[in-house]
């Protein structure tokens, strides 16, 4: 190993200015430890290189959780860089110590002898301008590195046991995945993988899968930055405690778990364990939903000079797509919800600005979205709503950003997992606006005046009733019954039966187990099979002893237990008029309902509260917990964010694909967020204006 000379330097020389023109970065070399103390403080030599030089410098980059064990005041949480003592987090100190010991153990390994790049040390964190420039280079830094070293932390929760096995089975899966997903599974030779163990605590039935799940639940996987750091480099090496494996091996295990979902349990494998591995519920329970799956990413080349309009729009849409796909990842600095994925897009003309406030960064992104996309689609993600229960510090930070209500608060969104529950790519509430268009500024439909957004729109209705609902406590069924009683046998405002409107509301206008739009004029069989099973699944409560009995009772209360009731209450026509259509539909509906009942019964003890729609019923319950049901004065029903009040307006704005809930305050409007309103998602408000039953207003949203 080549000796490292670490010269003493003055404070001002530790972080000498870097050349932006030459894309300079700093790299580190770690000195060997003393023979008698492998845990001694790490000494590093820091030097400058240019990414623009040819040949390019060779180095490795680290991906790690910066704030894990955030206290930098503890004794030993420090490193020496060019003779200067720098306080670091416990996790970074452990990372450097672990890596130093590995490099000294394998002195002939070229990979481990290369210098390293670590953001916390190689960037002058006290210099906002430098930080912005260097973060703008991170896409280049990670993609040009020889390897990315992913550090998950030291051994805990039996990870030293799980890591070698993960590496072994990952290699086996890689060898067999193209021919037979199950070829590597040999329960008679691998009982430690496929049978329950006697482990303490709740566990996951098996020591290996329990500890593997604990690895995936580490907070590292929730970092916003890891998506870019992992996807921009094909050669990713995973460090966890004393163990090392290639990311491809871990990715293979993830891929295999995805592939076996829904498959029958193989012989000699524990049925309970297989249910855990082969269902989305189990997949989420073990934390695999947090894993960053390997996929090809090709950032565009760095932009030089002015971009044409289409190129700028394309890059911005890519950037927004990455922001939305990673929005539930966590960032210490809220600005990094936007900046952490820039390297995946390759926007060379945009430089992160850490001198600007969080509010300014979010505001600038929103205004750019409106300008580039020529729409108000960004408002679909905005609004001042009530956050669900969460970590107090995170909630306080997220709700004390003073952004206009039409500007998305990305930090707030990251604390609300179901922020897209209301939204669908098929939504087009402003459909047909060109036919009623009244410009407010030249030919514009809106204008931005400082922190205000002035837009034309339709105040379609007002909120009259608000209900908290959940599928597990009977409150959702209670809401349905109250609404039907209030209608008094009258159809929904747009003419469909009130019960069908409620069923469509559960699915937010989509078909059961699909994101496909359920058209208003769908045939009887399609409508029945698309929504009735979905609705019945929501009436099974958590303390029920019999799914069949409870669903039957709900059908009787709603009046749809007989063909007559289904025809009248759900289709809105007498049985004689639809008898022919029901002949084929009812047997299939009965079969699907029985299948649903069996599924609910078998899952009644296997239904952890995990986020997102890992299965239909859990997805509905999770969505309901973060939203409220409401009824308008005209009798429309919908979902909105928590925090609504009687009198809030349901509005459709020009250029916004979803209705918004607005609250008037002293002549201005506060956006409370998007809403789903049954029968108002596809241009119905625009038709109402054309029919002179609604009118266009001007809204000043602040």
XYZ file of C-alpha atoms in Angstrom:
702
model
C 0.000 0.000 0.000
C 1.452 3.374 -1.019
C 2.225 5.546 2.035
C 0.124 8.685 2.349
C 1.662 11.960 3.418
C -0.824 14.288 5.094
C 0.521 17.826 5.233
C -0.572 20.213 7.983
C -2.479 23.157 6.535
C -4.204 26.291 7.699
C -7.977 26.480 8.117
C -8.389 28.638 5.025
C -6.530 26.149 2.845
C -8.637 23.115 3.734
C -11.349 24.101 1.266
C -9.599 26.119 -1.413
C -11.898 27.426 -4.182
C -12.791 24.929 -6.910
C -12.838 25.770 -10.616
C -16.372 25.638 -11.976
C -15.078 25.779 -15.556
C -12.909 22.687 -15.084
C -15.510 20.826 -13.007
C -13.140 20.376 -10.124
C -13.998 18.107 -7.208
C -12.105 16.952 -4.131
C -11.145 13.344 -3.430
C -9.887 11.576 -0.309
C -7.310 8.933 0.470
C -7.508 7.254 3.859
C -4.261 6.513 5.679
C -3.708 3.005 7.152
C -4.568 2.470 10.792
C -1.970 1.957 13.478
C -1.058 -1.679 13.912
C -2.265 -1.713 17.503
C -5.556 0.162 17.058
C -7.969 -0.674 14.247
C -10.508 1.747 15.725
C -8.223 4.778 15.836
C -9.432 8.044 14.305
C -9.234 8.111 10.504
C -6.659 10.356 8.852
C -7.364 11.445 5.286
C -5.502 13.307 2.574
C -7.740 15.519 0.452
C -6.767 16.727 -3.024
C -8.400 18.291 -6.070
C -9.022 16.770 -9.519
C -10.845 17.898 -12.649
C -13.703 15.898 -14.141
C -13.062 17.681 -17.435
C -9.524 16.320 -17.797
C -8.627 13.387 -20.024
C -8.161 10.695 -19.028
C -10.756 11.129 -16.332
C -9.671 10.648 -12.727
C -10.389 7.217 -11.277
C -12.192 7.099 -7.941
C -15.097 5.499 -6.078
C -18.124 7.332 -4.657
C -19.966 6.573 -1.425
C -23.720 6.382 -0.874
C -24.658 6.408 2.796
C -27.036 7.907 5.313
C -25.477 11.146 6.414
C -27.734 11.869 9.380
C -27.954 8.417 10.898
C -26.772 8.921 14.474
C -26.766 12.646 13.827
C -24.995 13.747 17.025
C -21.557 15.026 15.961
C -20.473 15.936 19.478
C -19.814 12.411 20.735
C -16.197 11.493 21.404
C -14.675 9.701 18.428
C -17.105 11.057 15.841
C -14.381 12.933 14.015
C -11.866 12.492 11.208
C -8.611 14.249 10.418
C -8.452 15.776 6.933
C -5.145 17.342 5.881
C -4.357 17.797 9.545
C -7.703 19.362 10.465
C -10.117 17.715 12.876
C -13.628 17.607 11.392
C -16.618 16.546 13.475
C -18.817 14.053 11.620
C -21.842 11.921 12.366
C -21.457 8.541 14.022
C -22.468 6.801 10.806
C -19.820 8.544 8.709
C -17.127 7.832 11.304
C -18.117 4.144 11.257
C -18.143 4.100 7.452
C -14.633 5.525 7.173
C -13.281 3.192 9.840
C -14.880 0.165 8.197
C -13.627 1.120 4.731
C -10.101 1.839 5.984
C -9.934 -1.592 7.595
C -11.167 -3.278 4.406
C -8.629 -1.491 2.201
C -5.832 -2.482 4.551
C -7.032 -6.093 4.570
C -6.919 -6.328 0.747
C -3.873 -4.215 -0.217
C -3.665 -5.771 -3.682
C -7.215 -4.889 -4.680
C -7.089 -2.038 -7.179
C -10.744 -1.177 -6.578
C -10.289 -0.582 -2.867
C -7.084 1.416 -3.291
C -8.686 4.133 -5.416
C -9.442 7.503 -3.800
C -13.006 8.102 -2.661
C -15.583 10.864 -2.955
C -17.829 11.537 0.059
C -20.129 14.543 -0.082
C -19.928 15.493 3.612
C -16.141 15.937 3.429
C -15.415 16.674 -0.221
C -17.856 19.598 -0.384
C -17.434 22.690 1.764
C -20.825 22.422 3.442
C -20.545 25.953 4.836
C -20.299 27.453 1.338
C -23.783 27.575 -0.220
C -22.473 28.548 -3.663
C -19.969 25.699 -3.784
C -22.565 23.292 -2.466
C -24.923 24.231 -5.290
C -22.262 23.762 -7.963
C -21.099 20.424 -6.549
C -24.634 19.065 -6.171
C -25.173 20.030 -9.801
C -22.194 17.814 -10.660
C -23.374 14.806 -8.664
C -24.871 13.109 -11.687
C -21.458 13.236 -13.357
C -19.642 12.295 -10.145
C -21.624 9.081 -9.620
C -21.889 8.044 -13.268
C -18.133 8.514 -13.865
C -17.002 6.746 -10.687
C -15.471 3.289 -10.996
C -17.961 2.052 -8.408
C -20.497 3.311 -5.909
C -20.073 1.912 -2.404
C -23.418 1.705 -0.634
C -22.976 1.671 3.141
C -26.037 0.418 5.044
C -24.462 0.683 8.494
C -22.941 -1.716 10.983
C -24.293 -5.082 12.094
C -27.665 -4.963 13.832
C -30.778 -7.140 13.911
C -28.773 -10.180 12.795
C -27.623 -8.559 9.534
C -24.239 -10.338 9.664
C -26.210 -13.584 9.409
C -28.461 -12.445 6.547
C -25.954 -10.709 4.274
C -23.928 -13.781 3.169
C -27.142 -15.706 2.508
C -28.600 -12.817 0.493
C -25.426 -12.761 -1.600
C -25.554 -16.532 -2.123
C -29.199 -16.785 -3.142
C -28.868 -13.614 -5.235
C -26.132 -15.314 -7.255
C -28.268 -18.446 -7.678
C -31.241 -16.409 -8.867
C -29.052 -14.572 -11.390
C -27.964 -17.938 -12.809
C -31.486 -19.370 -13.162
C -33.829 -16.382 -13.553
C -33.976 -16.562 -17.346
C -35.076 -20.200 -17.375
C -36.929 -21.029 -14.154
C -37.656 -18.717 -11.230
C -37.983 -21.681 -8.880
C -34.934 -23.685 -9.981
C -32.796 -22.531 -7.058
C -35.497 -23.293 -4.455
C -34.661 -26.673 -2.856
C -36.532 -26.852 0.456
C -35.151 -30.255 1.418
C -31.597 -28.885 1.147
C -32.388 -25.403 2.526
C -34.641 -25.871 5.582
C -33.166 -22.730 7.148
C -34.799 -20.706 4.347
C -38.218 -22.329 4.106
C -39.289 -23.427 7.574
C -40.229 -21.422 10.692
C -37.565 -20.881 13.327
C -37.929 -20.467 17.061
C -37.148 -16.754 17.189
C -37.938 -14.234 19.875
C -40.448 -11.451 19.276
C -42.992 -11.252 16.503
C -40.497 -11.868 13.703
C -41.334 -13.092 10.220
C -41.461 -16.815 11.027
C -37.893 -17.409 9.866
C -34.530 -16.092 11.060
C -33.131 -15.330 7.619
C -36.189 -13.568 6.210
C -36.620 -11.691 9.494
C -33.085 -10.304 9.390
C -33.281 -9.658 5.627
C -36.442 -7.651 6.259
C -34.670 -5.667 8.975
C -31.973 -4.729 6.457
C -34.606 -3.440 4.042
C -36.282 -1.462 6.823
C -33.147 0.525 7.579
C -33.674 4.240 7.180
C -30.974 4.346 4.495
C -33.584 3.213 1.971
C -35.729 6.279 2.680
C -33.019 8.779 1.685
C -33.954 10.950 -1.285
C -30.410 10.861 -2.677
C -30.007 7.088 -2.947
C -32.145 6.778 -6.083
C -29.715 8.877 -8.096
C -26.643 7.419 -6.418
C -27.652 3.837 -7.198
C -29.206 4.212 -10.650
C -26.376 6.239 -12.181
C -23.788 3.528 -11.525
C -23.885 -0.058 -12.744
C -21.114 -1.209 -10.399
C -22.694 -0.783 -6.952
C -21.104 -2.581 -3.990
C -23.117 -2.971 -0.783
C -21.398 -2.762 2.615
C -23.247 -3.832 5.763
C -21.214 -4.535 8.873
C -18.323 -6.778 7.918
C -20.083 -8.099 4.808
C -19.889 -7.037 1.166
C -22.106 -8.009 -1.757
C -22.874 -6.683 -5.217
C -26.076 -4.738 -5.692
C -27.007 -7.021 -8.598
C -27.316 -9.882 -6.092
C -29.658 -7.883 -3.879
C -31.583 -6.734 -6.938
C -32.024 -10.364 -7.999
C -33.669 -11.244 -4.669
C -35.988 -8.252 -5.052
C -36.806 -9.315 -8.615
C -37.529 -12.879 -7.481
C -39.893 -11.731 -4.732
C -41.790 -9.688 -7.300
C -41.981 -12.621 -9.718
C -43.390 -15.138 -7.228
C -46.325 -12.996 -6.120
C -49.508 -15.026 -6.296
C -47.773 -18.356 -6.978
C -48.849 -21.484 -5.089
C -46.756 -22.675 -2.177
C -44.119 -25.262 -3.224
C -43.902 -28.620 -1.401
C -41.930 -28.671 1.867
C -42.203 -24.878 2.262
C -44.023 -23.376 5.232
C -47.414 -22.121 4.013
C -47.320 -19.167 6.416
C -43.833 -18.196 5.294
C -44.745 -18.504 1.617
C -47.758 -16.264 2.138
C -45.410 -13.668 3.515
C -43.015 -13.924 0.580
C -45.544 -14.225 -2.241
C -48.014 -11.453 -1.387
C -47.752 -7.697 -1.647
C -48.799 -7.414 1.978
C -45.793 -9.473 3.025
C -43.529 -7.700 0.563
C -44.393 -4.359 2.168
C -44.212 -5.812 5.673
C -40.624 -6.867 5.065
C -39.687 -3.451 3.696
C -38.923 -4.496 0.115
C -41.126 -1.697 -1.216
C -38.275 0.669 -0.285
C -35.699 -1.095 -2.445
C -34.365 0.860 -5.441
C -34.747 -1.512 -8.374
C -31.998 -1.466 -10.959
C -33.098 -0.029 -14.303
C -31.394 1.676 -17.186
C -31.194 5.452 -16.854
C -29.752 7.621 -19.611
C -29.524 11.272 -18.578
C -29.421 13.749 -21.451
C -26.113 15.381 -22.277
C -25.244 18.625 -20.538
C -27.036 21.523 -22.184
C -24.934 24.345 -23.545
C -26.527 27.637 -24.501
C -30.235 28.244 -24.881
C -32.589 25.294 -25.227
C -35.472 25.253 -27.644
C -38.944 25.226 -26.108
C -39.604 21.524 -26.710
C -36.263 20.398 -25.254
C -36.799 22.515 -22.172
C -40.302 21.115 -21.753
C -39.131 17.518 -22.184
C -36.372 17.890 -19.601
C -38.662 19.609 -17.129
C -41.298 16.870 -17.492
C -38.607 14.235 -16.883
C -37.460 16.101 -13.801
C -41.007 16.360 -12.468
C -41.611 12.664 -13.160
C -38.544 11.742 -11.078
C -39.640 14.088 -8.289
C -43.073 12.466 -8.192
C -41.691 8.921 -8.287
C -39.372 9.610 -5.331
C -41.514 12.082 -3.412
C -41.997 9.856 -0.357
C -38.224 9.642 0.133
C -36.941 11.793 2.988
C -34.496 14.699 2.835
C -32.901 16.663 5.661
C -32.885 19.759 3.464
C -36.363 20.119 1.871
C -34.795 21.569 -1.291
C -33.262 18.160 -1.927
C -36.683 16.718 -2.764
C -36.061 18.519 -6.068
C -32.272 18.566 -6.342
C -31.634 14.915 -5.421
C -32.833 13.638 -8.819
C -31.352 16.285 -11.122
C -28.510 13.960 -12.088
C -31.025 11.466 -13.487
C -32.241 14.074 -15.954
C -28.959 15.718 -16.853
C -30.216 19.299 -16.747
C -26.867 20.999 -17.157
C -28.400 24.462 -17.437
C -29.930 24.289 -13.954
C -27.720 24.733 -10.921
C -29.069 23.998 -7.438
C -29.291 27.144 -5.370
C -28.783 26.611 -1.650
C -28.630 30.346 -1.061
C -32.324 30.578 -1.954
C -34.918 29.766 0.692
C -36.883 26.527 0.542
C -40.001 28.546 -0.248
C -38.264 30.251 -3.180
C -37.012 26.953 -4.617
C -40.489 25.405 -4.444
C -42.086 28.573 -5.874
C -39.630 28.726 -8.784
C -40.279 25.092 -9.666
C -44.063 25.655 -9.670
C -43.877 28.764 -11.840
C -41.536 27.013 -14.261
C -43.955 24.070 -14.439
C -46.856 26.371 -15.296
C -44.794 28.218 -17.904
C -43.195 25.192 -19.564
C -46.214 22.865 -19.463
C -48.687 25.643 -20.304
C -51.086 24.219 -17.748
C -51.986 24.363 -14.071
C -51.351 20.650 -13.641
C -48.827 21.353 -10.881
C -51.740 22.456 -8.667
C -52.812 18.801 -8.494
C -50.025 18.341 -5.927
C -50.470 21.613 -4.037
C -52.704 22.797 -1.223
C -52.770 23.683 2.453
C -54.212 20.571 4.038
C -53.994 18.824 7.370
C -51.165 16.319 7.665
C -51.905 12.842 9.045
C -50.251 11.882 12.368
C -46.492 11.670 11.861
C -43.211 12.501 13.515
C -43.715 15.796 15.380
C -40.476 17.413 14.217
C -41.044 16.416 10.598
C -44.639 17.622 10.708
C -43.648 20.961 12.230
C -41.005 21.537 9.581
C -43.315 20.556 6.733
C -46.209 22.757 7.818
C -44.197 25.884 8.627
C -43.013 26.583 5.105
C -44.714 29.731 3.859
C -45.381 28.679 0.284
C -48.454 29.926 -1.603
C -51.267 27.393 -1.559
C -50.901 26.850 -5.326
C -47.242 25.855 -4.915
C -46.577 22.211 -3.931
C -44.872 21.849 -0.561
C -42.732 18.844 -1.434
C -41.630 18.319 2.147
C -45.240 18.157 3.304
C -46.084 15.753 0.493
C -43.220 13.450 1.524
C -44.926 12.967 4.902
C -48.225 11.941 3.267
C -47.790 8.639 1.477
C -51.183 8.618 -0.247
C -50.887 12.001 -1.912
C -51.714 10.469 -5.328
C -54.679 8.388 -4.081
C -57.120 10.899 -5.578
C -55.306 11.327 -8.869
C -55.502 9.439 -12.141
C -53.937 9.956 -15.539
C -57.462 9.803 -17.001
C -58.670 12.870 -15.063
C -59.623 15.816 -17.291
C -61.939 18.038 -15.268
C -61.307 21.034 -17.547
C -62.041 19.097 -20.742
C -63.543 21.327 -23.434
C -62.431 24.606 -21.865
C -61.611 26.098 -25.262
C -65.351 26.234 -25.991
C -66.013 28.617 -23.067
C -62.618 30.322 -22.889
C -62.585 33.950 -21.696
C -59.010 35.365 -21.647
C -57.954 37.379 -18.597
C -54.602 38.687 -19.853
C -54.218 38.868 -23.614
C -55.013 35.308 -24.621
C -53.925 33.781 -21.302
C -56.136 31.683 -19.041
C -54.149 32.652 -15.945
C -51.335 34.874 -14.797
C -48.875 34.885 -11.911
C -48.723 38.154 -10.025
C -45.983 37.884 -7.421
C -47.091 35.178 -5.016
C -50.664 35.170 -6.369
C -52.046 32.984 -9.122
C -54.971 34.602 -10.929
C -56.984 32.100 -12.936
C -60.369 31.713 -14.497
C -62.421 28.813 -13.272
C -65.831 27.509 -12.325
C -67.145 27.528 -8.761
C -69.294 24.471 -9.309
C -70.586 23.636 -5.828
C -69.925 23.998 -2.096
C -69.190 21.462 0.639
C -72.183 20.794 2.899
C -71.243 17.646 4.853
C -67.913 16.096 5.871
C -67.358 12.564 7.197
C -64.322 10.641 8.413
C -64.579 7.128 6.993
C -62.663 3.882 7.214
C -63.357 0.399 5.934
C -62.390 -1.308 9.175
C -64.857 0.225 11.633
C -68.169 0.384 9.777
C -68.058 4.162 9.281
C -67.893 3.855 5.500
C -71.049 1.711 5.368
C -72.718 4.197 7.705
C -71.840 7.049 5.340
C -73.275 5.126 2.372
C -76.555 4.419 4.175
C -76.898 8.026 5.357
C -76.286 9.343 1.865
C -78.834 6.998 0.282
C -81.417 7.915 2.914
C -80.768 11.602 2.273
C -81.344 11.080 -1.456
C -84.743 9.585 -0.638
C -84.769 7.367 -3.699
C -83.667 10.177 -6.010
C -80.800 9.397 -8.395
C -77.382 10.990 -8.216
C -77.302 14.546 -9.658
C -76.004 13.281 -13.014
C -78.725 10.624 -13.274
C -77.064 7.360 -12.220
C -78.399 5.518 -9.131
C -77.059 6.899 -5.852
C -75.662 3.490 -4.844
C -73.733 3.170 -8.103
C -72.266 6.633 -7.507
C -71.062 5.512 -4.065
C -69.478 2.390 -5.553
C -67.756 4.455 -8.230
C -66.543 6.823 -5.505
C -64.721 3.952 -3.767
C -62.766 3.285 -6.956
C -62.336 6.956 -7.896
C -63.950 6.260 -11.266
C -61.789 3.276 -12.156
C -62.452 -0.420 -12.627
C -61.844 -2.907 -9.818
C -58.175 -4.005 -9.730
C -57.388 -1.681 -12.627
C -56.529 1.933 -13.352
C -58.735 1.759 -16.417
C -61.507 4.355 -16.595
C -65.036 3.013 -15.998
C -67.124 4.842 -18.570
C -70.563 6.159 -17.644
C -72.141 4.271 -20.556
C -70.510 0.901 -19.797
C -72.765 -2.119 -20.262
C -74.542 -3.676 -17.278
C -72.167 -6.623 -16.854
C -69.033 -4.462 -17.012
C -70.469 -2.018 -14.490
C -71.571 -4.724 -12.048
C -68.326 -6.684 -12.115
C -66.184 -3.546 -12.032
C -67.618 -1.960 -8.912
C -69.872 -4.181 -6.768
C -67.111 -6.581 -5.567
C -64.936 -3.557 -4.820
C -67.662 -1.957 -2.758
C -68.508 -5.141 -0.858
C -64.856 -5.588 0.139
C -65.004 -2.277 1.991
C -67.851 -3.412 4.261
C -65.835 -6.123 6.010
C -64.793 -4.726 9.403
C -61.660 -5.595 11.347
C -63.532 -7.210 14.273
C -65.789 -9.355 12.096
C -66.047 -13.080 12.777
C -67.528 -13.900 9.367
C -66.885 -12.056 6.127
C -69.744 -13.867 4.394
C -72.265 -12.894 7.075
C -71.110 -9.292 7.224
C -71.142 -8.819 3.456
C -74.599 -10.407 3.222
C -75.845 -8.064 5.936
C -74.447 -5.065 4.058
C -76.101 -6.222 0.833
C -79.428 -6.483 2.628
C -79.097 -3.018 4.173
C -78.290 -1.534 0.786
C -81.063 -3.491 -0.927
C -78.872 -5.385 -3.404
C -79.119 -8.945 -2.096
C -81.641 -9.982 -4.780
C -81.732 -9.556 -8.580
C -84.654 -7.154 -8.164
C -82.637 -5.029 -5.766
C -79.545 -5.007 -7.981
C -81.608 -3.936 -10.987
C -83.459 -1.201 -9.135
C -80.885 0.125 -6.675
C -77.706 -0.310 -8.679
C -78.655 -0.205 -12.350
C -81.650 2.088 -11.946
C -84.001 0.083 -14.143
C -86.678 -2.536 -13.406
C -85.609 -6.173 -13.474
C -87.757 -6.846 -16.540
C -85.747 -4.288 -18.521
C -82.349 -5.780 -17.716
C -83.180 -9.449 -17.125
C -81.408 -10.583 -20.287
C -78.231 -8.711 -19.395
C -78.292 -10.037 -15.827
C -78.531 -13.668 -16.943
C -74.812 -13.822 -17.672
C -73.678 -11.184 -15.207
C -75.226 -12.454 -11.955
C -73.506 -15.884 -11.856
C -70.149 -14.196 -12.435
C -70.946 -11.594 -9.796
C -71.912 -14.305 -7.298
C -68.739 -16.255 -8.040
C -66.568 -13.177 -7.659
C -68.287 -12.227 -4.398
C -67.744 -15.723 -2.972
C -64.095 -15.608 -4.030
C -63.801 -12.215 -2.373
C -65.339 -13.556 0.837
C -62.880 -16.453 0.988
C -60.003 -14.071 0.396
C -61.123 -11.755 3.192
C -61.567 -14.676 5.589
C -58.111 -16.066 4.849
C -56.490 -12.656 5.244
C -58.257 -11.621 8.444
C -55.192 -12.450 10.561
C -52.728 -11.256 7.954
C -53.572 -7.657 7.328
C -50.894 -5.321 8.760
C -51.395 -1.600 8.339
C -48.873 -0.910 5.633
C -48.985 2.013 3.184
C -49.984 2.119 -0.481
C -52.208 -0.307 -2.372
C -50.394 -3.612 -1.793
C -53.860 -5.082 -2.001
C -57.155 -3.456 -2.804
C -58.746 -3.319 0.634
C -55.631 -2.095 2.430
C -55.166 0.529 -0.272
C -58.710 1.838 0.176
C -58.364 1.895 3.960
C -55.031 3.684 3.784
C -56.464 6.260 1.390
C -59.554 6.868 3.501
C -57.476 7.474 6.609
C -55.705 10.365 4.896
C -58.843 11.903 3.379
C -62.439 12.790 4.188
C -65.645 12.017 2.333
C -67.867 14.995 1.607
C -71.308 15.774 0.191
C -72.014 19.018 -1.666
C -75.136 21.164 -1.549
C -76.178 19.816 -4.955
C -75.756 16.237 -3.713
C -72.418 15.360 -5.311
C -70.031 13.146 -3.312
C -66.260 13.202 -3.233
C -62.949 12.765 -1.444
C -60.790 15.630 -0.218
C -57.877 16.328 2.090
C -58.471 16.559 5.799
C -59.139 20.075 7.037
C -62.216 20.843 4.905
C -65.035 22.978 6.268
C -68.675 23.488 5.457
C -68.853 26.142 2.742
C -65.553 25.398 0.986
C -65.943 25.610 -2.796
C -65.506 22.814 -5.330
C -63.893 24.532 -8.311
C -62.598 23.588 -11.745
C -59.779 25.811 -13.044
C -58.755 26.222 -16.649
C -55.734 24.042 -17.307
C -56.037 21.954 -14.129
C -57.002 18.287 -14.684
C -58.617 17.815 -11.258
C -61.128 19.893 -9.284
C -59.725 21.925 -6.404
C -61.204 22.796 -3.031
C -60.901 26.534 -2.441
C -61.677 28.606 0.638
C -62.435 32.306 0.271
C -60.562 34.594 2.669
C -61.042 38.385 2.409
C -61.445 38.339 -1.361
C -58.653 35.827 -1.964
C -58.713 32.048 -2.246
C -56.746 29.410 -0.351
C -56.201 26.144 -2.209
C -56.997 23.218 0.107
C -55.806 20.660 -2.414
C -57.226 18.471 -5.164
C -60.394 16.483 -4.762
C -62.168 13.637 -6.483
C -65.841 14.373 -7.152
C -67.932 11.649 -8.728
C -69.334 12.966 -12.004
C -67.059 16.019 -12.206
C -63.765 14.604 -13.474
C -64.261 14.739 -17.262
C -65.493 18.167 -18.319
C -68.944 18.137 -16.733
C -68.425 21.586 -15.174
C -67.550 23.008 -18.599
C -70.757 21.531 -20.012
C -72.671 23.180 -17.164
C -71.277 26.585 -18.201
C -72.279 25.949 -21.800
C -75.769 25.050 -20.545
C -75.917 28.234 -18.429
C -76.194 26.271 -15.174
C -72.755 27.424 -13.989
C -70.567 30.444 -14.698
C -66.918 31.387 -15.038
C -65.316 33.275 -12.148
C -61.870 34.767 -11.560
C -59.934 33.336 -8.610
C -57.031 35.007 -6.808
C -55.205 32.079 -5.182
C -52.586 32.956 -2.598
